[in-house]
Coordinates of C-alpha atoms and ligand atoms in Angstrom, one line a residue:
X922 CA -18.1 -9.5 9.0
X923 CA -17.0 -5.9 9.8
X924 CA -16.3 -3.5 6.9
X925 CA -14.8 -0.9 9.1
X926 CA -12.3 0.9 6.6
X927 CA -9.6 0.9 9.1
X928 CA -10.1 -2.6 10.5
X929 CA -9.9 -3.7 6.9
X930 CA -6.6 -1.6 5.9
X931 CA -4.8 -2.8 9.3
X932 CA -5.5 -6.5 8.3
X933 CA -3.8 -5.7 5.0
X934 CA -1.0 -4.0 6.8
X935 CA -0.6 -7.3 8.9
X936 CA -0.4 -9.5 6.0
X937 CA 2.5 -7.3 4.5
X938 CA 4.4 -7.0 7.6
X939 CA 4.4 -10.6 7.8
X940 CA 5.6 -11.1 4.3
X941 CA 8.3 -8.6 5.1
X942 CA 9.5 -10.7 8.2
X943 CA 9.5 -13.8 6.1
X944 CA 11.9 -12.2 3.5
X945 CA 14.4 -10.7 6.4
X946 CA 14.4 -14.1 7.9
X947 CA 15.2 -15.9 4.7
X948 CA 18.9 -16.9 4.2
X949 CA 21.1 -15.1 2.1
X950 CA 21.1 -17.9 -0.4
X951 CA 17.1 -18.3 -0.3
X952 CA 17.0 -16.7 -3.6
X953 CA 14.0 -18.7 -4.9
X954 CA 12.2 -18.5 -1.4
X955 CA 12.9 -14.6 -1.7
X956 CA 11.9 -14.3 -5.1
X957 CA 8.5 -16.0 -4.0
X958 CA 7.8 -13.8 -1.2
X959 CA 8.6 -10.7 -3.1
X960 CA 5.6 -11.5 -5.9
X961 CA 3.5 -11.9 -2.8
X962 CA 4.5 -8.5 -1.2
X963 CA 4.2 -6.9 -4.7
X964 CA 0.3 -8.4 -5.0
X965 CA -0.6 -7.2 -1.8
X966 CA 0.9 -3.7 -2.0
X967 CA -0.6 -3.5 -5.5
X968 CA -3.8 -4.1 -4.1
X969 CA -3.9 -2.3 -1.1
X970 CA -2.2 0.7 -2.4
X971 CA -4.9 1.0 -5.2
X972 CA -7.6 0.7 -2.8
X973 CA -6.5 3.5 -0.5
X974 CA -5.6 5.6 -3.7
X975 CA -9.1 5.1 -5.2
X976 CA -11.4 4.7 -2.1
X977 CA -9.9 5.8 1.3
X978 CA -7.7 8.8 0.7
X979 CA -10.3 10.6 -1.8
X980 CA -13.0 10.1 1.0
X981 CA -10.9 11.3 3.6
X982 CA -9.7 14.4 1.5
X983 CA -13.2 15.1 0.8
X984 CA -14.8 14.6 4.4
X985 CA -11.6 15.8 6.5
X986 CA -10.0 19.0 4.6
X987 CA -7.8 19.5 7.9
X988 CA -5.9 16.2 7.0
X989 CA -5.2 17.4 3.5
X990 CA -1.3 17.5 4.2
X991 CA -1.3 14.0 5.7
X992 CA -3.1 12.5 2.5
X993 CA -1.0 14.2 0.1
X994 CA 2.0 13.1 1.9
X995 CA 0.8 9.4 1.9
X996 CA 0.2 9.8 -1.9
X997 CA 3.6 10.7 -2.4
X998 CA 4.7 7.7 -0.1
X999 CA 2.9 5.5 -2.2
X1000 CA 4.4 7.0 -5.3
X1001 CA 7.8 6.1 -4.2
X1002 CA 6.7 2.6 -3.2
X1003 CA 5.2 2.0 -6.7
X1004 CA 8.5 3.0 -8.4
X1005 CA 10.2 0.5 -6.3
X1006 CA 7.5 -2.3 -6.9
X1007 CA 7.6 -1.8 -10.8
X1008 CA 11.3 -2.0 -10.6
X1009 CA 11.2 -5.3 -8.7
X1010 CA 8.6 -6.8 -10.7
X1011 CA 10.8 -6.5 -13.8
X1012 CA 14.2 -8.0 -11.9
X1013 CA 15.2 -11.6 -11.3
X1014 CA 15.7 -12.6 -7.4
X1015 CA 19.3 -13.5 -8.3
X1016 CA 20.0 -9.9 -9.6
X1017 CA 22.9 -8.5 -7.2
X1018 CA 20.2 -5.3 -6.3
X1019 CA 17.2 -7.4 -5.9
X1020 CA 17.8 -7.7 -1.8
X1021 CA 19.0 -4.1 -1.6
X1022 CA 16.0 -2.8 -3.5
X1023 CA 13.4 -5.1 -1.5
X1024 CA 15.3 -3.9 1.7
X1025 CA 14.8 -0.2 0.9
X1026 CA 10.8 -1.1 -0.3
X1027 CA 10.3 -2.6 3.2
X1028 CA 12.1 0.1 5.4
X1029 CA 9.9 2.9 3.5
X1030 CA 6.4 0.9 3.5
X1031 CA 7.0 0.2 7.2
X1032 CA 7.5 3.8 8.0
X1033 CA 4.5 4.6 5.9
X1034 CA 2.4 2.1 7.7
X1035 CA 3.5 3.1 11.2
X1036 CA 2.4 6.6 10.2
X1037 CA -1.1 5.6 9.1
X1038 CA -1.7 3.4 12.0
X1039 CA -0.1 5.7 14.6
X1040 CA -0.7 9.1 13.5
X1041 CA -3.8 9.5 10.7
X1042 CA -6.1 6.5 11.3
X1043 CA -6.8 7.5 14.9
X1044 CA -7.5 11.1 13.7
X1045 CA -9.7 9.6 11.0
X1046 CA -11.4 7.3 13.4
X1047 CA -12.4 10.1 15.3
X1048 CA -13.5 12.5 13.1
X1049 CA -15.6 9.9 10.7
X1050 CA -17.1 7.7 13.2
X1051 CA -18.2 4.0 12.9
X1052 CA -21.0 4.3 10.3
X1053 CA -19.0 6.3 7.6
X1054 CA -16.1 4.2 8.2
X1055 CA -18.2 1.1 7.5
X1056 CA -19.6 2.6 4.4
X1057 CA -16.1 3.4 3.0
X1058 CA -14.8 -0.1 3.9
X1059 CA -17.9 -1.7 1.8
X1060 CA -16.9 0.3 -1.1
X1061 CA -13.3 -1.0 -0.7
X1062 CA -14.6 -4.9 -0.3
X1063 CA -16.5 -4.1 -3.6
X1064 CA -13.4 -2.8 -5.4
X1065 CA -10.9 -5.2 -4.4
X1066 CA -12.8 -7.7 -6.6
X1067 CA -11.5 -5.9 -9.5
X1068 CA -8.1 -4.3 -8.2
X1069 CA -5.0 -4.6 -10.2
X1070 CA -2.8 -7.6 -8.8
X1071 CA 0.5 -6.7 -10.4
X1072 CA 2.6 -3.6 -10.5
X1073 CA 2.9 -3.6 -14.3
X1074 CA -0.9 -3.3 -15.1
X1075 CA -1.7 -0.3 -17.0
X1076 CA -4.1 1.4 -14.5
X1077 CA -1.4 1.6 -11.8
X1078 CA 1.4 2.2 -14.5
X1079 CA -0.8 5.0 -15.9
X1080 CA -1.1 6.7 -12.3
X1081 CA 2.7 6.6 -11.9
X1082 CA 3.3 8.4 -15.2
X1083 CA 0.6 10.8 -14.6
X1084 CA 2.6 11.8 -11.4
X1085 CA 5.9 12.1 -12.9
X1086 CA 4.6 14.3 -15.8
X1087 CA 1.9 16.2 -14.1
Ligands
FE2_1525 FE1 -1.0 3.8 2.5
FE2_1526 FE1 -2.1 1.6 4.3

């Protein structure tokens, strides 16, 4: 199995996009279904964001200083998504703001994923090459085993608090 970091991250993106589509296709009254889909979205995003924050972004920052601005913008976009994820995790699916909040999460994450895939992943692939990307990917495969899976777990929450008070 390839451990190419970009291949792995794109596979995560594809799973998230599929869940987004399922949420949007669920009917207005399908509260239970939508609640279950959002649970899965939160889990996927928590793991994915963690792997990017802990491995992919720091490596890119270190190896490709020219991409510093892209990376910093991406951290901020993750932070916005994290906040929405924390709030959704504490909400019931029949809350009147549940669908609206999920829709804003979907829109902002889609924008973020598009930017990663269309803009900075190609630059990273060109600059780092296959071998380095496979090493970074192998690190992510390893870290995935112990990655937090729920937005409320302290390691993730702490990051958000640090980002706010820093
Ligand atoms: Fe990201
Ligand atoms: Fe991503």
